Amino acid sequence: MHVTGTAPQPAPATSETRRAVVEVPHHTDPGKHARRFGLPVATALVMGNIIGGGIFLLPASIAPYGTVSLVAFGVLTVGAIALALVFGRLAARDPRTGGPYVYAREAFGDFAGFLAAWAYWITTWVSNAALAVAAVGYLDVLIPVGHHKWSACLAALALQWLPALANFAGTRYVGAVQLVSTVLKFVPLLLVAVGGLFFFDPSRLGPFNAGGHSAVGAISASAALLLFSYLGGESAAVSAGEVRDARRNVGRATVIGTAGAALVYLLGTLSVFGTVAHNRLVASTAPFSDAVNTMFGGSWGGTAVAVAALVSMTGCLNGWTLLSAQTPYAAAKDGLFPAAFARRRRGVPTVGVAVTVVLSSVLTAYNYLSGSAKVFDVLVLVTTFTATVPYLLATAAQLFHLVSGRSVDRGRLVRDSVITVIAAVFSVWLMAGAGYAAVYQGVLFLFVGILVYAVMAARRQRRLVETDTP
C-alpha cells in the first residue's frame, strides 16, 4: 500500500512479507481444550450454520406460490453447490483461517480483504441477535417467557451467552456442541422429510403456480424467500485453520454440508406440501407441527418441533459465534483489525467472541426495550446484503486466478470456469434479492468500515515505516 508525503517509503513487499511484519504472535499450541476439527465436525459446522430455525417456517412461506417453488429450490441448490465448490478450490490453494477475507486479500490486496472481513463480521453479530430473538418464540412454547419484555430479553441474552461460554471453553467443546446439536436437530427434520413421504398425498399439493404470475415470475418471487436459506456454506472455509488437512477437508465438508442441507430442505418441504392441505398450509404458523400431527395424530407435534427448533438455533448460534471471531482474527493478524482480535486462548479468538456477543446483546436488548422492532428488522435485512459481499469477493478471487493462470489446474480449467461463473451469478442474485432498502443500508455500513480501514491502514503503514527506519 502506498501513501503520499515526505516520509521514506519501504521497499515494495509481497503479501507474505507484509504479513510477516505485522503478524501478531499467538500460541500455536493452545492446550488440551483446543482440537482441530475433522471432516464430520467441519461438515456439521456447515450444515448446522446453513440450517438454523428458518426451515421450520419455510414451507408455509413459499406455499402461496405453489409447487413451482420447488423448482426455485432446485435452481438455488445448483448455485449454492457451485459456490461451495469455489470455496473448496480456494481453501485448497490457501487453507488459512478467514475464508473469504483471506481469498480477497490475497487476490486484490488489503482493502478488498478488509471489506470482506468487515461485511462478514457485521453479518455474524447481527444474525446472532436475530437468531436469539427468534429462538425465544420457540422457547415460549415450552416455558412462558414471551409475555413480558424483560423475561423475553433475558431469555434471548441467555441463548447468546451459553454458546459464547462454549466457545470460551475451547474449540474442543465448540466442535462437540456443534456435532451433538446438528444430530439432535436432524432427527425430527428427517422424521418429517423421510417419514412424510409415506403419508404423501398428491391431492394436498395444490396448484403448480398458485400465485397467478408467470412461471418465471413465480420462481423468482419464491426464490427471493429462499435465497438466504443457504447462507453459512462458507463456515468450514472461514474456520479452515481449525480443520485437519484443510486443503482436502474444507472443500469436502463445504460441498457435503451444503448438499446435505439442500436435501433436508427439499425433502422436508416436499413432505410438508404432501401431508398438509394447501389451503391450510398457506395460513400455517407451524407447518412442521401440522405435518407431524397429520402423520401421527394428536397435538404433540408443536412441542416436538419447538424443541427441535430451539436445538437447531442454539447449535446455529454456537457455530456462528465461532465464525464471528475467526474473520476478525485473520484480519487482525494482518494489521487490518485491532490487534486484540488476534488473541487466542484454547484455540478460540476470545476477544472476537467477547466483542461479538456484547454487540449482539446490546442490539437484542435495544430490540426489546425500545418497544419497536423496526430498527432491528432493518438491521436484519442489512445482513442479507452484507453476507453476500464476501461471497462475491471470494468468487471474484477465483475468477482472477483462473483468468491470470495463477496456480490453475489446466485439466480442470473449463470445469472450474463454468462453476465459478455459476457461483458469481448466484452471489449477485443473492445481493439483488436483499432488496433496494437493504442494499442502501448495507452500503452505508460498508462506508463506515472504510473509515475504520483508513485508521488501521495508517497505523499499519506507520509501523512499516518505523520498522524500515534505522
Coordinates of C-alpha atoms in Angstrom, one line a residue:
M1 CA 0.0 0.0 0.0
H2 CA 1.4 3.5 -0.9
V3 CA 0.8 6.9 0.7
T4 CA 1.9 10.4 -0.3
G5 CA 4.2 12.5 1.8
T6 CA 7.8 13.1 2.7
A7 CA 8.3 10.1 4.9
P8 CA 10.6 7.5 3.5
Q9 CA 8.7 4.6 1.8
P10 CA 9.5 1.0 2.5
A11 CA 10.5 -1.2 -0.4
P12 CA 7.6 -3.0 -2.2
A13 CA 6.6 -6.1 -0.3
T14 CA 4.7 -9.1 -1.2
S15 CA 1.6 -10.2 0.7
E16 CA 3.7 -12.8 2.5
T17 CA 6.4 -10.3 3.7
R18 CA 3.7 -7.8 4.7
R19 CA 2.0 -10.5 6.7
A20 CA 5.3 -11.4 8.4
V21 CA 5.9 -7.8 9.5
V22 CA 2.6 -7.2 11.2
E23 CA 1.5 -10.7 12.3
V24 CA 0.5 -10.7 16.0
P25 CA 2.2 -13.6 17.9
H26 CA -0.1 -16.2 19.3
H27 CA 0.2 -19.6 20.9
T28 CA 0.3 -22.3 18.2
D29 CA -0.4 -25.0 20.8
P30 CA -3.2 -23.6 23.0
G31 CA -3.5 -26.8 25.1
K32 CA -5.8 -29.7 25.7
H33 CA -9.0 -27.7 25.2
A34 CA -8.1 -26.8 21.6
R35 CA -8.7 -29.5 19.0
R36 CA -8.7 -29.4 15.2
F37 CA -12.0 -30.3 13.5
G38 CA -12.1 -33.5 11.5
L39 CA -14.4 -33.9 8.4
P40 CA -17.5 -34.9 10.4
V41 CA -17.4 -31.8 12.7
A42 CA -16.5 -29.5 9.8
T43 CA -19.4 -30.9 7.9
A44 CA -21.7 -30.4 10.9
L45 CA -20.5 -26.8 11.2
V46 CA -21.5 -26.1 7.6
M47 CA -24.9 -27.9 7.9
G48 CA -25.6 -26.5 11.3
N49 CA -25.0 -22.9 10.2
I50 CA -26.9 -23.3 7.0
I51 CA -29.9 -24.8 8.7
G52 CA -31.0 -22.5 11.5
G53 CA -34.6 -22.1 12.6
G54 CA -36.0 -20.8 9.3
I55 CA -36.7 -24.3 7.9
F56 CA -39.5 -24.7 10.4
L57 CA -41.4 -21.9 8.8
L58 CA -40.1 -22.2 5.2
P59 CA -42.9 -24.5 3.7
A60 CA -45.6 -22.1 4.8
S61 CA -43.7 -19.0 3.5
I62 CA -43.4 -20.4 -0.1
A63 CA -46.8 -22.2 -0.1
P64 CA -48.7 -19.2 -1.7
Y65 CA -46.6 -19.6 -4.8
G66 CA -47.5 -23.3 -5.3
T67 CA -45.2 -26.3 -6.0
V68 CA -43.3 -24.1 -8.6
S69 CA -41.3 -23.0 -5.6
L70 CA -39.7 -26.5 -5.6
V71 CA -38.2 -25.6 -8.9
A72 CA -36.7 -22.5 -7.3
F73 CA -35.2 -24.8 -4.7
G74 CA -33.5 -26.8 -7.4
V75 CA -32.1 -23.7 -9.1
L76 CA -30.8 -22.3 -5.9
T77 CA -29.2 -25.6 -4.9
V78 CA -27.2 -25.6 -8.0
G79 CA -25.9 -22.1 -7.3
A80 CA -25.2 -22.9 -3.6
I81 CA -23.2 -26.1 -4.5
A82 CA -21.3 -24.1 -7.2
L83 CA -20.3 -21.6 -4.5
A84 CA -19.4 -24.4 -2.2
L85 CA -17.1 -25.9 -4.9
V86 CA -15.4 -22.4 -5.3
F87 CA -14.8 -22.2 -1.6
G88 CA -13.3 -25.7 -1.7
R89 CA -10.9 -24.8 -4.6
L90 CA -9.9 -21.5 -2.8
A91 CA -9.3 -23.3 0.5
A92 CA -7.1 -25.9 -1.3
R93 CA -5.0 -23.0 -2.5
D94 CA -4.8 -21.2 0.8
P95 CA -6.1 -23.1 3.8
R96 CA -5.7 -20.3 6.4
T97 CA -8.4 -19.2 8.9
G98 CA -10.5 -16.3 7.5
G99 CA -12.1 -17.8 4.4
P100 CA -13.4 -15.0 2.0
Y101 CA -11.2 -12.4 3.8
V102 CA -8.0 -14.4 3.0
Y103 CA -9.0 -15.1 -0.6
A104 CA -10.0 -11.5 -1.3
R105 CA -6.8 -10.0 0.3
E106 CA -4.5 -12.5 -1.4
A107 CA -6.0 -11.7 -4.9
F108 CA -6.8 -8.0 -4.6
G109 CA -5.0 -6.5 -1.7
D110 CA -5.7 -5.2 1.8
F111 CA -8.7 -3.0 1.0
A112 CA -10.7 -5.8 -0.6
G113 CA -9.7 -8.2 2.2
F114 CA -10.9 -5.7 4.8
L115 CA -14.2 -5.2 3.1
A116 CA -14.8 -8.9 3.1
A117 CA -13.9 -9.1 6.8
W118 CA -15.9 -6.1 7.9
A119 CA -19.0 -7.1 6.0
Y120 CA -18.8 -10.7 7.3
W121 CA -18.3 -9.6 10.9
I122 CA -21.4 -7.3 10.7
T123 CA -23.4 -10.2 9.3
T124 CA -22.4 -12.6 12.2
W125 CA -23.2 -10.4 15.2
V126 CA -26.4 -9.0 13.8
S127 CA -27.5 -12.5 12.8
N128 CA -26.7 -13.8 16.2
A129 CA -29.1 -11.3 17.7
A130 CA -31.8 -12.2 15.2
L131 CA -31.4 -15.9 15.9
A132 CA -31.7 -15.4 19.7
V133 CA -34.8 -13.3 19.3
A134 CA -36.4 -15.8 17.0
A135 CA -35.5 -18.7 19.4
V136 CA -37.4 -17.0 22.2
G137 CA -40.6 -17.6 20.2
Y138 CA -39.9 -21.4 20.2
L139 CA -38.8 -21.3 23.9
D140 CA -42.1 -19.7 24.8
V141 CA -43.9 -22.9 23.7
L142 CA -42.0 -24.8 26.4
I143 CA -41.6 -22.1 29.0
P144 CA -43.8 -19.0 29.1
V145 CA -41.2 -16.2 28.7
G146 CA -42.7 -14.1 25.9
H147 CA -45.4 -12.4 27.9
H148 CA -43.1 -9.8 29.5
K149 CA -40.4 -8.0 27.6
W150 CA -37.9 -8.4 30.5
S151 CA -38.2 -12.2 30.7
A152 CA -38.1 -12.4 26.9
C153 CA -35.0 -10.2 26.8
L154 CA -33.2 -12.2 29.5
A155 CA -34.0 -15.4 27.7
A156 CA -32.6 -14.1 24.4
L157 CA -29.4 -12.9 26.1
A158 CA -29.0 -16.4 27.8
L159 CA -29.4 -18.1 24.4
Q160 CA -26.5 -16.0 23.1
W161 CA -24.2 -16.3 26.1
L162 CA -24.4 -20.0 26.6
P163 CA -22.9 -20.7 23.1
A164 CA -20.3 -17.9 23.8
L165 CA -19.3 -19.8 27.0
A166 CA -18.9 -23.0 25.0
N167 CA -16.6 -21.0 22.7
F168 CA -14.6 -19.6 25.6
A169 CA -14.1 -23.2 26.8
G170 CA -12.2 -24.0 23.6
T171 CA -12.6 -25.5 20.1
R172 CA -12.8 -29.0 21.6
Y173 CA -16.2 -28.1 23.2
V174 CA -17.4 -26.0 20.3
G175 CA -17.0 -29.0 18.0
A176 CA -18.7 -31.3 20.4
V177 CA -21.7 -28.9 20.9
Q178 CA -21.9 -28.4 17.1
L179 CA -21.9 -32.1 16.3
V180 CA -24.4 -33.0 19.0
S181 CA -26.8 -30.2 18.2
T182 CA -26.7 -31.0 14.5
V183 CA -27.5 -34.7 15.1
L184 CA -30.3 -33.8 17.5
K185 CA -32.0 -31.3 15.2
F186 CA -31.8 -33.6 12.2
V187 CA -33.7 -36.4 13.9
P188 CA -37.1 -34.6 13.8
L189 CA -36.3 -32.9 10.5
L190 CA -35.5 -36.3 8.9
L191 CA -38.6 -37.8 10.5
V192 CA -40.7 -35.4 8.6
A193 CA -38.6 -35.3 5.5
V194 CA -38.4 -39.1 5.1
G195 CA -41.4 -40.3 7.1
G196 CA -43.7 -37.7 5.4
L197 CA -43.1 -39.4 2.1
F198 CA -45.1 -42.4 3.4
F199 CA -48.1 -40.2 4.1
F200 CA -47.7 -38.2 0.9
D201 CA -51.0 -37.4 -0.8
P202 CA -50.7 -35.6 -4.2
S203 CA -54.2 -34.1 -3.8
R204 CA -52.8 -31.9 -1.0
L205 CA -50.2 -30.3 -3.1
G206 CA -52.4 -27.6 -4.5
P207 CA -51.8 -25.9 -7.9
F208 CA -48.4 -25.8 -9.5
N209 CA -48.5 -22.0 -9.9
A210 CA -50.8 -20.6 -7.2
G211 CA -49.7 -17.0 -7.3
G212 CA -51.1 -16.1 -10.7
H213 CA -47.7 -14.9 -12.0
S214 CA -45.9 -16.4 -15.0
A215 CA -43.8 -19.5 -14.2
V216 CA -40.6 -17.5 -14.4
G217 CA -42.1 -14.7 -12.2
A218 CA -43.3 -17.3 -9.6
I219 CA -39.8 -18.9 -9.5
S220 CA -38.1 -15.5 -8.9
A221 CA -40.7 -14.5 -6.3
S222 CA -40.3 -17.7 -4.3
A223 CA -36.6 -17.7 -4.8
A224 CA -36.4 -14.3 -3.0
L225 CA -37.7 -16.0 0.1
L226 CA -35.4 -19.0 -0.3
L227 CA -32.1 -17.2 -1.3
F228 CA -30.9 -16.7 2.2
S229 CA -31.6 -20.3 3.3
Y230 CA -28.2 -21.2 2.1
L231 CA -26.1 -18.6 3.9
G232 CA -23.5 -20.3 6.1
G233 CA -21.9 -22.6 3.4
E234 CA -18.6 -20.7 3.9
S235 CA -18.4 -21.9 7.5
A236 CA -15.6 -24.5 7.0
A237 CA -13.6 -22.1 4.9
V238 CA -13.8 -19.4 7.5
S239 CA -12.5 -21.8 10.2
A240 CA -10.0 -23.5 7.8
G241 CA -7.2 -23.0 10.3
E242 CA -9.0 -25.2 12.8
V243 CA -9.7 -28.0 10.3
R244 CA -7.4 -31.0 10.0
D245 CA -6.0 -31.5 6.5
A246 CA -7.8 -28.3 5.5
R247 CA -6.7 -28.4 1.8
R248 CA -8.7 -31.5 1.4
N249 CA -11.4 -31.4 4.1
V250 CA -12.6 -27.8 3.8
G251 CA -13.8 -28.5 0.2
R252 CA -15.3 -31.8 1.1
A253 CA -17.1 -30.5 4.2
T254 CA -18.4 -27.5 2.3
V255 CA -19.9 -29.5 -0.6
I256 CA -21.2 -32.3 1.6
G257 CA -22.7 -29.9 4.2
T258 CA -24.3 -27.7 1.5
A259 CA -25.7 -30.7 -0.4
G260 CA -27.0 -32.3 2.8
A261 CA -28.7 -29.1 3.9
A262 CA -30.3 -28.8 0.5
L263 CA -31.5 -32.4 0.6
V264 CA -33.1 -31.8 4.0
Y265 CA -34.7 -28.5 2.8
L266 CA -36.1 -30.1 -0.4
L267 CA -37.4 -33.3 1.2
G268 CA -38.8 -31.6 4.2
T269 CA -40.7 -29.0 2.1
L270 CA -41.9 -31.6 -0.3
S271 CA -43.2 -33.8 2.6
V272 CA -45.0 -30.9 4.3
F273 CA -46.5 -30.0 0.9
G274 CA -47.8 -33.5 0.6
T275 CA -49.1 -34.0 4.1
V276 CA -50.8 -30.6 4.9
A277 CA -53.6 -29.4 2.6
H278 CA -52.5 -26.4 0.6
N279 CA -55.2 -24.0 1.9
R280 CA -54.3 -24.9 5.5
L281 CA -50.5 -24.7 4.8
V282 CA -50.8 -21.2 3.4
A283 CA -52.2 -20.0 6.8
S284 CA -50.0 -22.2 9.0
T285 CA -47.6 -20.7 11.6
A286 CA -46.1 -24.1 12.4
P287 CA -46.0 -26.2 9.2
F288 CA -43.8 -29.0 10.6
S289 CA -46.0 -29.3 13.6
D290 CA -49.1 -29.6 11.4
A291 CA -47.3 -32.2 9.3
V292 CA -46.4 -34.3 12.3
N293 CA -49.9 -34.0 13.7
T294 CA -51.3 -35.2 10.3
M295 CA -48.9 -38.1 10.2
F296 CA -49.3 -39.4 13.7
G297 CA -52.4 -37.7 15.1
G298 CA -52.5 -35.8 18.4
S299 CA -51.2 -32.4 19.3
W300 CA -47.7 -33.2 20.4
G301 CA -46.1 -32.1 17.2
G302 CA -46.0 -28.4 18.3
T303 CA -43.9 -29.3 21.4
A304 CA -41.6 -31.6 19.4
V305 CA -41.0 -29.0 16.7
A306 CA -40.4 -26.3 19.3
V307 CA -37.7 -28.4 20.9
A308 CA -36.1 -29.2 17.6
A309 CA -36.2 -25.5 16.5
L310 CA -34.6 -24.5 19.9
V311 CA -31.8 -27.1 19.5
S312 CA -31.4 -26.0 15.9
M313 CA -31.0 -22.3 16.7
T314 CA -28.7 -23.0 19.7
G315 CA -26.4 -25.1 17.6
C316 CA -26.5 -22.4 14.9
L317 CA -25.6 -19.7 17.5
N318 CA -22.7 -21.9 18.7
G319 CA -21.3 -22.2 15.1
W320 CA -21.9 -18.5 14.2
T321 CA -20.3 -17.3 17.4
L322 CA -17.1 -19.1 16.4
L323 CA -17.2 -17.7 12.9
S324 CA -17.9 -14.2 14.2
A325 CA -14.4 -14.2 15.7
Q326 CA -12.5 -16.1 13.0
T327 CA -12.5 -13.5 10.3
P328 CA -11.6 -10.5 12.6
Y329 CA -8.8 -12.8 13.9
A330 CA -7.4 -13.3 10.5
A331 CA -7.7 -9.6 9.7
A332 CA -6.0 -8.6 13.0
K333 CA -3.1 -10.8 12.2
D334 CA -2.6 -8.8 9.1
G335 CA -2.9 -5.5 10.9
L336 CA -6.3 -4.6 9.4
F337 CA -8.3 -5.1 12.6
P338 CA -7.3 -4.1 16.1
A339 CA -4.5 -6.4 17.5
A340 CA -6.7 -7.5 20.4
F341 CA -8.8 -9.6 17.9
A342 CA -5.8 -11.8 17.2
R343 CA -5.5 -13.1 20.8
R344 CA -6.4 -16.7 21.2
R345 CA -7.0 -19.0 24.1
R346 CA -7.7 -22.7 23.8
G347 CA -7.8 -22.3 20.0
V348 CA -10.5 -19.6 20.1
P349 CA -10.1 -15.9 19.4
T350 CA -11.7 -14.9 22.7
V351 CA -11.6 -11.2 22.3
G352 CA -13.5 -11.5 19.0
V353 CA -16.1 -13.8 20.7
A354 CA -16.5 -11.4 23.6
V355 CA -16.9 -8.3 21.4
T356 CA -19.3 -10.0 19.1
V357 CA -21.6 -11.4 21.9
V358 CA -21.6 -7.9 23.7
L359 CA -22.6 -6.2 20.4
S360 CA -25.3 -8.7 19.7
S361 CA -26.5 -8.5 23.3
V362 CA -26.8 -4.7 23.1
L363 CA -28.7 -5.0 19.8
T364 CA -31.0 -7.6 21.4
A365 CA -31.7 -5.5 24.5
Y366 CA -32.4 -2.5 22.3
N367 CA -34.9 -4.5 20.3
Y368 CA -36.9 -5.5 23.3
L369 CA -36.6 -2.3 25.3
S370 CA -37.3 0.2 22.5
G371 CA -40.8 -1.2 22.1
S372 CA -40.3 -1.3 18.3
A373 CA -38.8 -3.9 16.1
K374 CA -38.5 -1.7 13.0
V375 CA -34.9 -0.7 13.6
F376 CA -34.0 -4.3 14.3
D377 CA -35.8 -5.6 11.2
V378 CA -33.9 -3.1 9.1
L379 CA -30.6 -4.3 10.5
V380 CA -31.5 -8.0 9.9
L381 CA -32.3 -7.2 6.3
V382 CA -28.9 -5.5 6.0
T383 CA -27.2 -8.7 6.9
T384 CA -28.7 -10.3 3.8
F385 CA -26.7 -7.8 1.8
T386 CA -23.5 -7.8 3.9
A387 CA -23.3 -11.6 3.8
T388 CA -23.1 -11.6 0.1
V389 CA -20.2 -9.1 -0.2
P390 CA -17.6 -11.7 1.0
Y391 CA -19.2 -14.3 -1.3
L392 CA -18.8 -12.1 -4.4
L393 CA -15.3 -11.1 -3.5
A394 CA -14.3 -14.7 -3.0
T395 CA -15.9 -15.7 -6.3
A396 CA -14.1 -12.8 -8.0
A397 CA -10.8 -14.0 -6.4
Q398 CA -11.3 -17.5 -8.0
L399 CA -12.1 -15.8 -11.3
F400 CA -8.9 -13.7 -11.0
H401 CA -6.8 -16.9 -10.5
L402 CA -8.5 -18.6 -13.5
V403 CA -8.0 -15.7 -15.9
S404 CA -4.5 -14.9 -14.7
G405 CA -3.4 -18.5 -14.8
R406 CA -2.0 -18.4 -11.3
S407 CA -1.9 -21.9 -9.6
V408 CA -4.6 -23.2 -12.1
D409 CA -5.0 -26.9 -12.9
R410 CA -5.2 -26.8 -16.7
G411 CA -7.1 -30.1 -16.7
R412 CA -9.9 -28.5 -14.7
L413 CA -9.8 -25.1 -16.2
V414 CA -13.1 -25.4 -18.2
R415 CA -14.9 -27.1 -15.3
D416 CA -13.7 -24.6 -12.7
S417 CA -14.6 -21.7 -15.1
V418 CA -18.2 -22.9 -15.5
I419 CA -18.6 -23.5 -11.7
T420 CA -17.1 -20.0 -11.0
V421 CA -19.5 -18.3 -13.4
I422 CA -22.5 -20.1 -11.8
A423 CA -21.3 -19.1 -8.3
A424 CA -20.8 -15.5 -9.4
V425 CA -24.4 -15.3 -10.8
F426 CA -25.6 -16.9 -7.6
S427 CA -23.8 -14.3 -5.5
V428 CA -25.2 -11.4 -7.5
W429 CA -28.7 -12.9 -7.3
L430 CA -28.3 -13.1 -3.5
M431 CA -27.3 -9.5 -3.4
A432 CA -30.2 -8.4 -5.6
G433 CA -32.6 -10.5 -3.6
A434 CA -31.8 -8.4 -0.5
G435 CA -33.9 -5.6 -1.8
Y436 CA -33.2 -1.9 -2.5
A437 CA -33.5 -0.8 1.1
A438 CA -31.2 -3.4 2.4
V439 CA -28.6 -2.7 -0.2
Y440 CA -28.8 1.0 0.5
Q441 CA -28.4 0.5 4.3
G442 CA -25.7 -2.1 3.7
V443 CA -23.6 0.2 1.6
L444 CA -23.7 2.8 4.5
F445 CA -22.4 0.1 6.8
L446 CA -19.6 -0.6 4.4
F447 CA -18.8 3.2 4.2
V448 CA -18.4 3.3 8.0
G449 CA -16.0 0.4 7.5
I450 CA -13.9 2.5 5.1
L451 CA -13.3 5.0 7.9
V452 CA -12.1 2.2 10.2
Y453 CA -9.9 0.9 7.4
A454 CA -8.3 4.3 6.9
V455 CA -7.3 4.4 10.6
M456 CA -6.0 0.8 10.7
A457 CA -4.1 1.2 7.4
A458 CA -2.5 4.4 8.5
R459 CA -1.3 2.8 11.8
R460 CA -0.1 -0.2 9.9
Q461 CA 1.8 1.9 7.4
R462 CA 3.4 3.9 10.2
R463 CA 4.7 0.6 11.8
L464 CA 6.1 -0.5 8.5
V465 CA 8.0 2.8 8.1
E466 CA 9.3 2.7 11.6
T467 CA 10.5 -0.9 11.1
D468 CA 12.4 0.3 8.0
T469 CA 13.9 3.4 9.7
P470 CA 17.4 2.7 11.0

